[in-house]
CSV table of C-alpha atoms in Angstrom, one decimal:
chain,number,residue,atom,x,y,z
A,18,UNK,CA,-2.3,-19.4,-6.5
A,19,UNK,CA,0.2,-16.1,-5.8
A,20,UNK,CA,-1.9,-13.0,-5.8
A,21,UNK,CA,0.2,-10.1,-6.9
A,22,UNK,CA,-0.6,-6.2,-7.5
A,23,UNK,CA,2.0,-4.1,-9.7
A,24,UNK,CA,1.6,-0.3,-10.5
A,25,UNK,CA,3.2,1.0,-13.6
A,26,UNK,CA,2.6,-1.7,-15.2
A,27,UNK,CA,1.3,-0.3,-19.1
A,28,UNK,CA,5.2,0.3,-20.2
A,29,UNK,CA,8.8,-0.1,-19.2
A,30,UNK,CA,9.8,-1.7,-15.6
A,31,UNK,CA,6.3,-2.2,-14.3
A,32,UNK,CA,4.9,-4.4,-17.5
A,33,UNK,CA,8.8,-6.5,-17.4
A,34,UNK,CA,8.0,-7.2,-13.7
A,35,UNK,CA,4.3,-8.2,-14.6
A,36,UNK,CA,5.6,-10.6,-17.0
A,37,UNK,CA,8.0,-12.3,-14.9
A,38,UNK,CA,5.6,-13.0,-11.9
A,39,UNK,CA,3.1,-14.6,-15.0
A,40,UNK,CA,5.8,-16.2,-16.3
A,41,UNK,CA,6.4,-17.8,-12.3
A,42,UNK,CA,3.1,-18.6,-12.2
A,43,UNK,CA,1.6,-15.5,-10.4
A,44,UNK,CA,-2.2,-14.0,-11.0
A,45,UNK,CA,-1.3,-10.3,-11.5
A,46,UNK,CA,-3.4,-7.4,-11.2
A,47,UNK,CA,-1.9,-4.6,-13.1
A,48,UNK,CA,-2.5,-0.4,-12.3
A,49,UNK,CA,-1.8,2.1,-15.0
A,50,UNK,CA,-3.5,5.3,-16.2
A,51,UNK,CA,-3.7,4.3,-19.9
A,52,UNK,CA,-4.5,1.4,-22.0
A,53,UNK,CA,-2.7,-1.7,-21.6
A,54,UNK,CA,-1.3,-4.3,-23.9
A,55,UNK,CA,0.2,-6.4,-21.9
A,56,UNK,CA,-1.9,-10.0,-22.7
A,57,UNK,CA,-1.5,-13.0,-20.5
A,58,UNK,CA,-4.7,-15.2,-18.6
A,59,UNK,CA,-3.5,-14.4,-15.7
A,60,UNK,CA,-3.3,-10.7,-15.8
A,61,UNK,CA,-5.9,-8.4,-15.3
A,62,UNK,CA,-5.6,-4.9,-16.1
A,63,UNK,CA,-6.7,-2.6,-14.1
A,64,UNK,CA,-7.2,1.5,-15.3
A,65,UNK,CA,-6.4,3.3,-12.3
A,66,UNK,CA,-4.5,6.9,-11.4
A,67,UNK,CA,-2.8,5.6,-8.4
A,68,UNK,CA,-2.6,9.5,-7.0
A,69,UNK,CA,-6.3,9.1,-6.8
A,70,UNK,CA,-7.3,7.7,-3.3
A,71,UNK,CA,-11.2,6.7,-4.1
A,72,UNK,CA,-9.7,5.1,-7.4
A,73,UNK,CA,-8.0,3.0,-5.6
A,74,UNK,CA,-9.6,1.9,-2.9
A,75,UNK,CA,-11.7,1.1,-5.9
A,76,UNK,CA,-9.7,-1.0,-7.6
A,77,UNK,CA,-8.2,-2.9,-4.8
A,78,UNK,CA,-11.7,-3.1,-4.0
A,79,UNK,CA,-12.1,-4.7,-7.2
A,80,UNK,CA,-8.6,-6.7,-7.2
A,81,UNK,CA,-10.2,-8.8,-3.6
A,82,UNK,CA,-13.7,-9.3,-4.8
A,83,UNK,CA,-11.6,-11.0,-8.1
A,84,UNK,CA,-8.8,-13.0,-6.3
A,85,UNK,CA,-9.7,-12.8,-2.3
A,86,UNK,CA,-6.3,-11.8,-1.5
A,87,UNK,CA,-3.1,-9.9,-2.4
A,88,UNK,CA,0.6,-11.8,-1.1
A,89,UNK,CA,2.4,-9.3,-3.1
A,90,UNK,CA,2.3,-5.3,-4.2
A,91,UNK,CA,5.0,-4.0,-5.9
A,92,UNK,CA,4.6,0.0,-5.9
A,93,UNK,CA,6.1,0.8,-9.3
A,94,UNK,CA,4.1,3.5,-11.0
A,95,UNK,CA,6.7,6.8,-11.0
A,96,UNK,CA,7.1,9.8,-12.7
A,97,UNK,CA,10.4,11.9,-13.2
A,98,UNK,CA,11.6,15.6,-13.9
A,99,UNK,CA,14.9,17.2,-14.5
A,100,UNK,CA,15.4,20.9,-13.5
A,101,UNK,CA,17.7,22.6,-11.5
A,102,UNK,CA,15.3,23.3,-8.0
A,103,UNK,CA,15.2,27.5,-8.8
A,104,UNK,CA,13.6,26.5,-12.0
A,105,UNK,CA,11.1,23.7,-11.2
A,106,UNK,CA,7.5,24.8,-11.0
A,107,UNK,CA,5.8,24.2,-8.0
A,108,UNK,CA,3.2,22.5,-10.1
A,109,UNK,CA,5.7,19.8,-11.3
A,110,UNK,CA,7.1,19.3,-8.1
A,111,UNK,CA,3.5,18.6,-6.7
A,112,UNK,CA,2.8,16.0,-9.5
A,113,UNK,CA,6.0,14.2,-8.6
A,114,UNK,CA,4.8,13.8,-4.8
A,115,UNK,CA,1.7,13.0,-5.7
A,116,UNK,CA,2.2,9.7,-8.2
A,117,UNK,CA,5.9,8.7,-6.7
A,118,UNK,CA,4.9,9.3,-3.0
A,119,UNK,CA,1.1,9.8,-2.7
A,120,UNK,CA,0.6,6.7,-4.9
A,121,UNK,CA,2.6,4.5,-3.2
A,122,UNK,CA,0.8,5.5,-0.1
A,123,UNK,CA,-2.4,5.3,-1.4
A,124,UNK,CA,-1.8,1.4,-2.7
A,125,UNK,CA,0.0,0.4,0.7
A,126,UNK,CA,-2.8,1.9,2.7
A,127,UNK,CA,-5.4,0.4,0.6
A,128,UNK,CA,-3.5,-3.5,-0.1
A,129,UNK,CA,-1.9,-2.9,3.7
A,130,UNK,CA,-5.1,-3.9,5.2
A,131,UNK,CA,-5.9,-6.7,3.3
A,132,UNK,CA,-2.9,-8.0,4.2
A,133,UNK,CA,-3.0,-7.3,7.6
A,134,UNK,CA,-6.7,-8.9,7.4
A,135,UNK,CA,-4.4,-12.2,5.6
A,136,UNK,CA,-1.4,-11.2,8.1
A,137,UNK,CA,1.2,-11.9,5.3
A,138,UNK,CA,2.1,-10.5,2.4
A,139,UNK,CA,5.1,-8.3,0.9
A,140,UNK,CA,4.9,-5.3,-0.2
A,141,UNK,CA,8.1,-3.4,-2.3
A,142,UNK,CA,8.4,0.1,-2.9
A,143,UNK,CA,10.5,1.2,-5.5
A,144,UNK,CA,12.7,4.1,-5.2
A,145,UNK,CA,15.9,5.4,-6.3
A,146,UNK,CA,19.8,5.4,-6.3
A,147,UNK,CA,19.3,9.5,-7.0
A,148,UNK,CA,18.2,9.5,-2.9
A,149,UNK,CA,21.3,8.6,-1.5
A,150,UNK,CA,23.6,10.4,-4.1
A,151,UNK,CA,21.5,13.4,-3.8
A,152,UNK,CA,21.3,14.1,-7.3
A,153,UNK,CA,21.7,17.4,-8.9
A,154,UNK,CA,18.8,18.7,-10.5
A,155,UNK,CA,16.3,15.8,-9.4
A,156,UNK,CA,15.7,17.7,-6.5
A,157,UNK,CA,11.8,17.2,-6.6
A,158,UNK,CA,12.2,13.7,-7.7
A,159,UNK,CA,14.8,12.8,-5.1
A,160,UNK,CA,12.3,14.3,-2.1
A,161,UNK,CA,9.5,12.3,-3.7
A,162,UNK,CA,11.8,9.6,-3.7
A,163,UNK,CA,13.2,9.8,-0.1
A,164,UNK,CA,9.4,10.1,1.1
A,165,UNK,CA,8.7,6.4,0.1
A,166,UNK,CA,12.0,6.0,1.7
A,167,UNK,CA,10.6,7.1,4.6
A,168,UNK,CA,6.8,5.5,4.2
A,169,UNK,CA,9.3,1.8,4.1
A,170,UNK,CA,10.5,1.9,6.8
A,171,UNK,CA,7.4,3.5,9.0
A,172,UNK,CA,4.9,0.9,6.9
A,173,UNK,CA,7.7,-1.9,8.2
A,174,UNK,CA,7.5,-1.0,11.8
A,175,UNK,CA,3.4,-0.7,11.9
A,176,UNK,CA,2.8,-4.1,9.1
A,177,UNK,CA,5.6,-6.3,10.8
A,178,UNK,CA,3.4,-7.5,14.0
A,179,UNK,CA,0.8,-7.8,11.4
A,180,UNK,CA,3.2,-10.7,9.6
A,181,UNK,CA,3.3,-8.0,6.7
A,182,UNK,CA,7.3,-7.1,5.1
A,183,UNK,CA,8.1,-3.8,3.2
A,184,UNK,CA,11.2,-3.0,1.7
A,185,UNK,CA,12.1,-0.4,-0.7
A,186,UNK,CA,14.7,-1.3,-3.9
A,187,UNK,CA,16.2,1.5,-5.4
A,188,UNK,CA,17.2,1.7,-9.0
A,189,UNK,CA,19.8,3.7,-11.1
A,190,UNK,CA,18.6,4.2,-14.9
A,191,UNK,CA,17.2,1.4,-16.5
A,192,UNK,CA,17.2,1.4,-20.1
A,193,UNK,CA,13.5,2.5,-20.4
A,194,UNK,CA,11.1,5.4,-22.0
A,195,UNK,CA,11.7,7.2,-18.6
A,196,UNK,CA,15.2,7.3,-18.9
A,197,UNK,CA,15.4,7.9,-23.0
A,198,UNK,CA,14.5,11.6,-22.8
A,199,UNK,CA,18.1,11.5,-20.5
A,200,UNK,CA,21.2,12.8,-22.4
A,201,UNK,CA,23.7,10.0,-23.2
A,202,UNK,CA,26.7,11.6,-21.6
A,203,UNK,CA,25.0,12.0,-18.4
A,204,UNK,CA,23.4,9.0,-18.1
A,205,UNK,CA,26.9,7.6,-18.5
A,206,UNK,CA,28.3,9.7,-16.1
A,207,UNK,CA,25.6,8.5,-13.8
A,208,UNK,CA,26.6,5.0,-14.3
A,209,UNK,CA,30.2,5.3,-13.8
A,210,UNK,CA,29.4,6.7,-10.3
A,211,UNK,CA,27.2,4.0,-9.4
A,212,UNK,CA,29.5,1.7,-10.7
A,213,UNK,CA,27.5,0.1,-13.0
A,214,UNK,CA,29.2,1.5,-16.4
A,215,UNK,CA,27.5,-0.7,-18.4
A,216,UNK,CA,24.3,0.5,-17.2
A,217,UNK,CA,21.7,-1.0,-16.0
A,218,UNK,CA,18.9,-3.5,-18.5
A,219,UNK,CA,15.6,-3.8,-18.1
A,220,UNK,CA,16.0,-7.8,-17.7
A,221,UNK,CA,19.0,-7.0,-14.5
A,222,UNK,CA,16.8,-4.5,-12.7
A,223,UNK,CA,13.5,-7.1,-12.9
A,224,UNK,CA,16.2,-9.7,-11.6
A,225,UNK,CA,17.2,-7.4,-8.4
A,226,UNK,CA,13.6,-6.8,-7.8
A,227,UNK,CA,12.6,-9.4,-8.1
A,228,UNK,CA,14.4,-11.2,-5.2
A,229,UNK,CA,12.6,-9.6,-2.7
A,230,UNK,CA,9.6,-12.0,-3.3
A,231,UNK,CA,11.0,-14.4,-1.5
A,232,UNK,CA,12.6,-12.2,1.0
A,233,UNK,CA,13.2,-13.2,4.8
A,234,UNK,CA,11.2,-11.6,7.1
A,235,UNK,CA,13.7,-9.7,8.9
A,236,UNK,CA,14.5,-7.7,6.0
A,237,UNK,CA,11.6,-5.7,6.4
A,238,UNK,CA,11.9,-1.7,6.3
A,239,UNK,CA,15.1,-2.1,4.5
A,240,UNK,CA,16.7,-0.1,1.3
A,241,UNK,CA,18.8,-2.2,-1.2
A,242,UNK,CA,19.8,-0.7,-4.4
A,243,UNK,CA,21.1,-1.8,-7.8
A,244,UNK,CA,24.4,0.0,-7.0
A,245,UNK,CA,28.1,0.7,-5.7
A,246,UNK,CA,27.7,3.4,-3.8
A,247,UNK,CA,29.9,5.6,-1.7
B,8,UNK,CA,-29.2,-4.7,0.2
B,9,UNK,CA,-29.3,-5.5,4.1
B,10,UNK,CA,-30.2,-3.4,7.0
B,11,UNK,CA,-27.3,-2.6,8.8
B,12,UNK,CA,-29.0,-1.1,12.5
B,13,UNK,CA,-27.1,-0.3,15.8
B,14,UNK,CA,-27.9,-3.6,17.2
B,15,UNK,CA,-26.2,-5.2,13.9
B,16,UNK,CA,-23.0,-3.1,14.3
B,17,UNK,CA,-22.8,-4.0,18.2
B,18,UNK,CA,-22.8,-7.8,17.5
B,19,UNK,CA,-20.4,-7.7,14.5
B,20,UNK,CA,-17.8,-5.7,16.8
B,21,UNK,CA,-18.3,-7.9,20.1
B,22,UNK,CA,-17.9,-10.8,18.1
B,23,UNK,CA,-14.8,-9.8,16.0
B,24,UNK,CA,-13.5,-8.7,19.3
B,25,UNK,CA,-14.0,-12.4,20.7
B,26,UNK,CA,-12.3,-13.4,17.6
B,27,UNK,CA,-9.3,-11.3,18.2
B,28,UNK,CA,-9.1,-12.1,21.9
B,29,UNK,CA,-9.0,-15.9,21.1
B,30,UNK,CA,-6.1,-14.9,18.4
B,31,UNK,CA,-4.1,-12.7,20.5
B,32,UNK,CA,-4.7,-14.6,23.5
B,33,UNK,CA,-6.2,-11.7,25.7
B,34,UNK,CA,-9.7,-13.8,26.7
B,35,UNK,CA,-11.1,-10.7,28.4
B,36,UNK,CA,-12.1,-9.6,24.8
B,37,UNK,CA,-14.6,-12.1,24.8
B,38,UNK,CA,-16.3,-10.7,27.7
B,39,UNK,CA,-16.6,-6.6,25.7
B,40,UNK,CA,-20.1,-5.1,25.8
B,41,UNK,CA,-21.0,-1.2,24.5
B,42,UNK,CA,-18.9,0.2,27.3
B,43,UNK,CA,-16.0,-2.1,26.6
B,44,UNK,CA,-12.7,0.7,25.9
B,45,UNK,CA,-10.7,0.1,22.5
B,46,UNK,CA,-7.8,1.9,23.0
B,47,UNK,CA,-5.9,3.4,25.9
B,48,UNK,CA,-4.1,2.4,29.0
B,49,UNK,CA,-8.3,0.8,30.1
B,50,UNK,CA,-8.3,-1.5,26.9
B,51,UNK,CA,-7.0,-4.8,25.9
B,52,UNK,CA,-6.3,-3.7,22.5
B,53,UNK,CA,-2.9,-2.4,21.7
B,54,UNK,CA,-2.7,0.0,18.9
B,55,UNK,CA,-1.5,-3.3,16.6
B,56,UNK,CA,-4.6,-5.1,17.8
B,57,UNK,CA,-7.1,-1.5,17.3
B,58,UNK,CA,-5.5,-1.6,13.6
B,59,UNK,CA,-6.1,-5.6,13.4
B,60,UNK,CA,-10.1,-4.8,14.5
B,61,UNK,CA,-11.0,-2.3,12.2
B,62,UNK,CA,-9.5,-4.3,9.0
B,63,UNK,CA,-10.6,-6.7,9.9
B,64,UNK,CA,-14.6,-5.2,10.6
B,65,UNK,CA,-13.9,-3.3,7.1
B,66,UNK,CA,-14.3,-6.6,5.4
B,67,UNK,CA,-16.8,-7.8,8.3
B,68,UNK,CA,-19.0,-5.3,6.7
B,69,UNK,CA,-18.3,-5.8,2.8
B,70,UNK,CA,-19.5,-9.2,3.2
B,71,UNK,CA,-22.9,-8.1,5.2
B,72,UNK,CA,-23.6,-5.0,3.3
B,73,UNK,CA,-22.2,-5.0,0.7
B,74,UNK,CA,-20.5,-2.2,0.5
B,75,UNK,CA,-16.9,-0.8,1.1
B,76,UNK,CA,-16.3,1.8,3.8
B,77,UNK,CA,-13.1,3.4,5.4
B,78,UNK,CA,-13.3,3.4,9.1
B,79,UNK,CA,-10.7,5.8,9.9
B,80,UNK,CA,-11.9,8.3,7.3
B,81,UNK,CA,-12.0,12.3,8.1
B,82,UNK,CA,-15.0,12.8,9.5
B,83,UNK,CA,-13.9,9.7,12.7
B,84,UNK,CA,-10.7,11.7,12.8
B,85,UNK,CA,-11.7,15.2,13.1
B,86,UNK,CA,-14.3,14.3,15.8
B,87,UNK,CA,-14.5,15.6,19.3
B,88,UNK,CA,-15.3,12.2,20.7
B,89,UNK,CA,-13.3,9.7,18.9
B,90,UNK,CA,-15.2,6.9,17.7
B,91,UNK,CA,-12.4,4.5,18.5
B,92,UNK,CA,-13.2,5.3,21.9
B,93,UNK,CA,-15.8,2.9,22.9
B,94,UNK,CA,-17.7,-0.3,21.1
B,95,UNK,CA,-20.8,1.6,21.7
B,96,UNK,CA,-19.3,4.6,19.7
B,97,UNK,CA,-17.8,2.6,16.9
B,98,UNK,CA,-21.1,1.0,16.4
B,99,UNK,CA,-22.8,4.5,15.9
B,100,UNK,CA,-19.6,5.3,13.3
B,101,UNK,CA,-20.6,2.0,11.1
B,102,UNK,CA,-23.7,2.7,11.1
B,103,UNK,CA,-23.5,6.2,9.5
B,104,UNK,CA,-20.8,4.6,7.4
B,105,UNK,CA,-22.4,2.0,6.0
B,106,UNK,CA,-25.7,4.2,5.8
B,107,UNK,CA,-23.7,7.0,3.7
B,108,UNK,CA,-22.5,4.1,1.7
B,109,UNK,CA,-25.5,2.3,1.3
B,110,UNK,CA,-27.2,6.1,-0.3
C-alpha cells in the first residue's frame, strides 16, 4: 500500500490530486485548514495550518503512527495576492511566505525524516510559471514562490544520499477558486504568453503533476512547468 | 510511560550507531563509547550519516517513550557546546528532551 501526504487538499488542485492517487490505489492523508468533504476509505483528513510548525509535526506525527510511512508528499497548500509591490501590505506579503514557503518547509522537514528513516520517498513542491516570467504585480507571491524554488533544489542535494527525490512543478492558472477572483482578460493574456491559450484544466494540471510519481531518480531538484516559456 | 535515564539514551545511540556503521559500511561505529565524536574531521559520521542518526534516534525514542521530540530544536542549536558533539552529550540532550516531553 502507497502512503501519500497532500496539502491543500479541502478545494481546487489539492482535493483533484487526492482523488487521483485514491483512484490509483493510494492511502492519502490529506492537510487543510477547514473542513473537508472529500469522502473516500482511503483518505484521511487531516485539520492542519501547514504554516504552523508544532501542527505539523503533529499531524505527520499522527499520519506515521496511522500508516508507518509516507512514499509520497505533494506540498500543495498555497495562497495568492495581486498588488502592485508599493501597494502590498507587509502583512500580506508575510502570510504569503508563511503558507506558500514556510509550509512547504515545515511538511518537508517534518515527512523529510521519515523518509530519510524509509530512505525513499518523493516529495513535489508546487510552484509557479509567475517565477520565471517574473510576474507583474505578484511580486510577493512570485518571492514566496521562488523560495520553494530554492528549498527544491537545497532539499534535493541534502535527501538525494538519503534515496529521497524532490522536484518542484510549476503551474500557470488552473481553472480553480484561486484563479476565479482573476479578471478574464488577463488571465487570457497570461495564457497566450505561456502558450497555453486555451488555458490550463484542472484534469491537465493533475495529469502533469502527477507524472512525477513515478519520476527517475535523477530528476531530483528539478523545475518542470506546465508551459512554453521564453 | 518508561523511564528514559542517561544510561538508556547511551545504549540507544551506541547501538543505532552500530546499526549505521553496518549500513554505511564504516565498522568502527560499532566500536563508539561516550567519548566517541559525531561530527567533524575525528568522526566516522559525515554530515549525511549525523542527519541519518538523529532520524533515525527520533523514532528510536517514539517507540520507547512514547513521545515525539525534535533533536535539532533551538535550545541544541543555540548552545555553547553543541550536543552533536559527543555520544556522551547527545545522551544528556535526549534525556532533557524526552523529560520535557514526557512533563
Amino acid at each position: 500500500m502507497r502512503i501519500a501526504l497532500v496539502t491543500g487538499t479541502s478545494r481546487g488542485l489539492g482535493r483533484a490530486l487526492a482523488e487521483s492517487l485514491l483512484g490509483d490505489g493510494w492511502t492519502v492523508h490529506g492537510f487543510a485548514r477547514g473542513p473537508q468533504a472529500l469522502a473516500h476509505p482511503a483518505f484521511r483528513a487531516h485539520a492542519v495550518d501547514v504554516g504552523d510548525e508544532a501542527a505539523v509535526q503533529a499531524a505527520v506525527a499522527a499520519v506515521l503512527e496511522t500508516s508507518g510511512r509516507v512514499d509520497l508528499l505533494v506540498n500543495n497548500a498555497g495562497a495568492a495576492s495581486m498588488n502592485s509591490l508599493l501597494l502590498t501590505p507587509a502583512k500580506k506579503a508575510e502570510m504569503l511566505m508563511r503558507v506558500n514557503y514556510l509550509g512547504a518547509f515545515h511538511c518537508l522537514q517534518a515527512v523529510g525524516k521519515a523518509m530519510v528513516r524509509q530512505r525513499a520517498g518523493t516529495i513535489v513542491n508546487l510552484t509557479s510559471v509567475a517565477v520565471p516570467l517574473a510576474l507583474s504585480g505578484e511580486a510577493a507571491y512570485v518571492a514566496s514562490k521562488a523560495a520553494v524554488e530554492a528549498l527544491t533544489k537545497v532539499a534535493a542535494n541534502e535527501l538525494q544520499p538519503h534515496g529521497v527525490r524532490v522536484v518542484a512543478v510549476g503551474l500557470g492558472p488552473v481553472d480553480t477558486d484561486l484563479t476565479r477572483a482573476v479578471g478574464r482578460d488577463q488571465l487570457a493574456a497570461l495564457n497566450v504568453r505561456i502558450g497555453r491559450p486555451s488555458g490550463t484544466t484542472l484534469a491537465e494540471a493533475v495529469g502533469f503533476v502527477a507524472e512525477e510519481w513515478g519520476g527517475a531518480p535523477s530528476s531530483t531538484g528539478t523545475v518542470r512547468y506546465l508551459a512554453r516559456l521564453g | 510511560m518508561s523511564v528514559f535515564n542517561r544510561e538508556a539514551a547511551v545504549r540507544l545511540i551506541l547501538l543505532r550507531l552500530a546499526r549505521l556503521g553496518a549500513e554505511l559500511g564504516k565498522p568502527a561505529l560499532a566500536q563508539a563509547d561516550e567519548q566517541t565524536r559525531l561530527f567533524g574531521e575525528a568522526s566516522h559520521l559525515d554530515s549525511i550519516g549525523l542527519v541519518t542518526l538523529m532520524s533515525d534516534l527520533e523514532e528510536d525514542i517514539h517507540r520507547a517513550c512514547g513521545v515525539r521530540i525534535v533533536i535539532a530544536d533551538e535550545r541544541a542549536m543555540s548552545r555553547l557546546t553543541s550536543p552533536f558533539r559527543r555520544v556522551g552529550l547527545l545522551a544528556d540532550h535526549l534525556v532533557e528532551l524526552v523529560a520535557a516531553a514526557q512533563a
